[in-house]
């Protein structure tokens, strides 16, 4: 998807502009393109002001300025245009484009940005007419080329049409003497420079808070667009959302829980303690659904205040579920849910006793008469050894045979450039078929080698300082394969002697007296890592703003942050993960996909 500026059609955009915007925004083969919509041309060359409907910047190729039209009828005769049902039917749309192009050239040249050989093509797009309706009786007309016109059918393949236009433009003008024409001058850096100049009045002076609010607005818009999926499955009471990280599974599940809770008692659960907090935030203004992490829910059912201090994996996956199930059988009113939604289903799919508790919570006692919505990603099944992994969808179908499978394959969270770099780093595809979030961030993924602990601390400090130029501290998360005792940050906070860089880092992760604990997750043992044992049913305290969060990849699974730093990525981490029987690729996949905009990997 190209980078759309603004991210949605402007207020008051006409039908033709909206059609073109949607066509360009839904493409999957132009991630480095930049599309400016409804660019006001105040410094117009021929009139008081004007407007370019679209300015498409194609690195390595050129610029296309588009005039959008949706007439009922168009006629070109004796060199004059006639467009039915438009505000100025006798005005040539090509002359409108010429005025906008001269203005753009003049402005960029005045700013000292335009070299003069950048290809700038014009295009009139008739979104209401098909090509066969236009009969050009004068193919030799000197006023325009037929390839400068686009039609309704071109909305199906907009990038192909624009590339063909630039091909024709290049073929003609590269052969014209005394015309400076060099597509290679359109480097990504030069393209960004021109775009920044054209919209500089809107971008200048933004603070980190302004940028964050802008990003949040775009992210909310993308998630809301995903609601169309709920319309498609409205009459399905048994649904399974399947997709890679950041495809909107949790959002859809929370919205479904919100909808179902208006008609019956609804439960929204997951295994991860921090993820449960995230789900509560998603439904913070809606109190109709009960939201729990499964450990806290089973303790509540069993009438216990906390887990035993010496609890092992068997307690969480067998003993506690047995106590909870017995309590439900003795008193079914403890459950009685008419709708149950389970996020991160892959975390519990391999634990039959936990599943028994989950299905015993159904109000009717059967899955068939209870609404169920599950969401999962098999590659995020990092809380159990590879040898014991299961296919979560197959397990779900065994319990609910009529489960409707909804495949989500378009990324909504992570910018496409970061995903592409992460896939290249791991030499694996993550399963996306496109991204709605694009960006021209330089180096969204950076790998910093570190041969020793001292080098790793220095690399961490360098990465942190660079990220703080773009993100607020609480929007940065440092993750490790290890828990608090063995991670780079944990060791740094426990050290008695430290360098200048390490002192600076300690201040960012400093213990906060008001909270009483280090601003990261509780320590975990190797067994705890596998089953993701929570600190307590009450959960972790909120991280104060102004501090960088840190913890294990395991505990942060299902969550995300604007920027992520992965530490301890090397032999020690690999040996630890291999000893637990966990897939190294899946662990790195989970870590890399926590980041929305930037990620730094410190490789030992």
PDB file of N, CA and C in Angstrom, residues 511-517 519 541-542 544:
ATOM      1  N   UNK A 511      14.334   1.755  39.461  1.00  0.00           N
ATOM      2  CA  UNK A 511      13.275   1.286  40.347  1.00  0.00           C
ATOM      3  C   UNK A 511      12.498   2.497  40.843  1.00  0.00           C
ATOM      4  N   UNK A 512      11.168   2.433  40.740  1.00  0.00           N
ATOM      5  CA  UNK A 512      10.320   3.544  41.146  1.00  0.00           C
ATOM      6  C   UNK A 512       9.752   3.270  42.535  1.00  0.00           C
ATOM      7  N   UNK A 513      10.018   4.183  43.450  1.00  0.00           N
ATOM      8  CA  UNK A 513       9.615   3.966  44.842  1.00  0.00           C
ATOM      9  C   UNK A 513       8.105   3.869  44.999  1.00  0.00           C
ATOM     10  N   UNK A 514       7.367   4.574  44.136  1.00  0.00           N
ATOM     11  CA  UNK A 514       5.905   4.555  44.260  1.00  0.00           C
ATOM     12  C   UNK A 514       5.326   3.201  43.892  1.00  0.00           C
ATOM     13  N   UNK A 515       6.036   2.484  43.047  1.00  0.00           N
ATOM     14  CA  UNK A 515       5.563   1.169  42.630  1.00  0.00           C
ATOM     15  C   UNK A 515       6.149   0.084  43.509  1.00  0.00           C
ATOM     16  N   UNK A 516       7.424   0.265  43.866  1.00  0.00           N
ATOM     17  CA  UNK A 516       8.066  -0.684  44.754  1.00  0.00           C
ATOM     18  C   UNK A 516       8.706  -1.861  44.061  1.00  0.00           C
ATOM     19  N   UNK A 517       8.677  -1.877  42.729  1.00  0.00           N
ATOM     20  CA  UNK A 517       9.310  -2.958  41.990  1.00  0.00           C
ATOM     21  C   UNK A 517      10.024  -2.363  40.798  1.00  0.00           C
ATOM     22  N   UNK A 519      10.739  -1.569  37.056  1.00  0.00           N
ATOM     23  CA  UNK A 519       9.731  -1.305  36.032  1.00  0.00           C
ATOM     24  C   UNK A 519       9.867  -2.290  34.894  1.00  0.00           C
ATOM     25  N   UNK A 541       1.747  -3.738  38.280  1.00  0.00           N
ATOM     26  CA  UNK A 541       1.383  -2.319  38.370  1.00  0.00           C
ATOM     27  C   UNK A 541       1.624  -1.638  37.030  1.00  0.00           C
ATOM     28  N   UNK A 542       0.897  -0.580  36.804  1.00  0.00           N
ATOM     29  CA  UNK A 542       1.063   0.174  35.580  1.00  0.00           C
ATOM     30  C   UNK A 542       2.437   0.840  35.550  1.00  0.00           C
ATOM     31  N   UNK A 544       4.842   3.782  35.023  1.00  0.00           N
ATOM     32  CA  UNK A 544       4.717   5.237  34.977  1.00  0.00           C
ATOM     33  C   UNK A 544       5.224   5.777  33.646  1.00  0.00           C
TER      34      UNK A 544
END
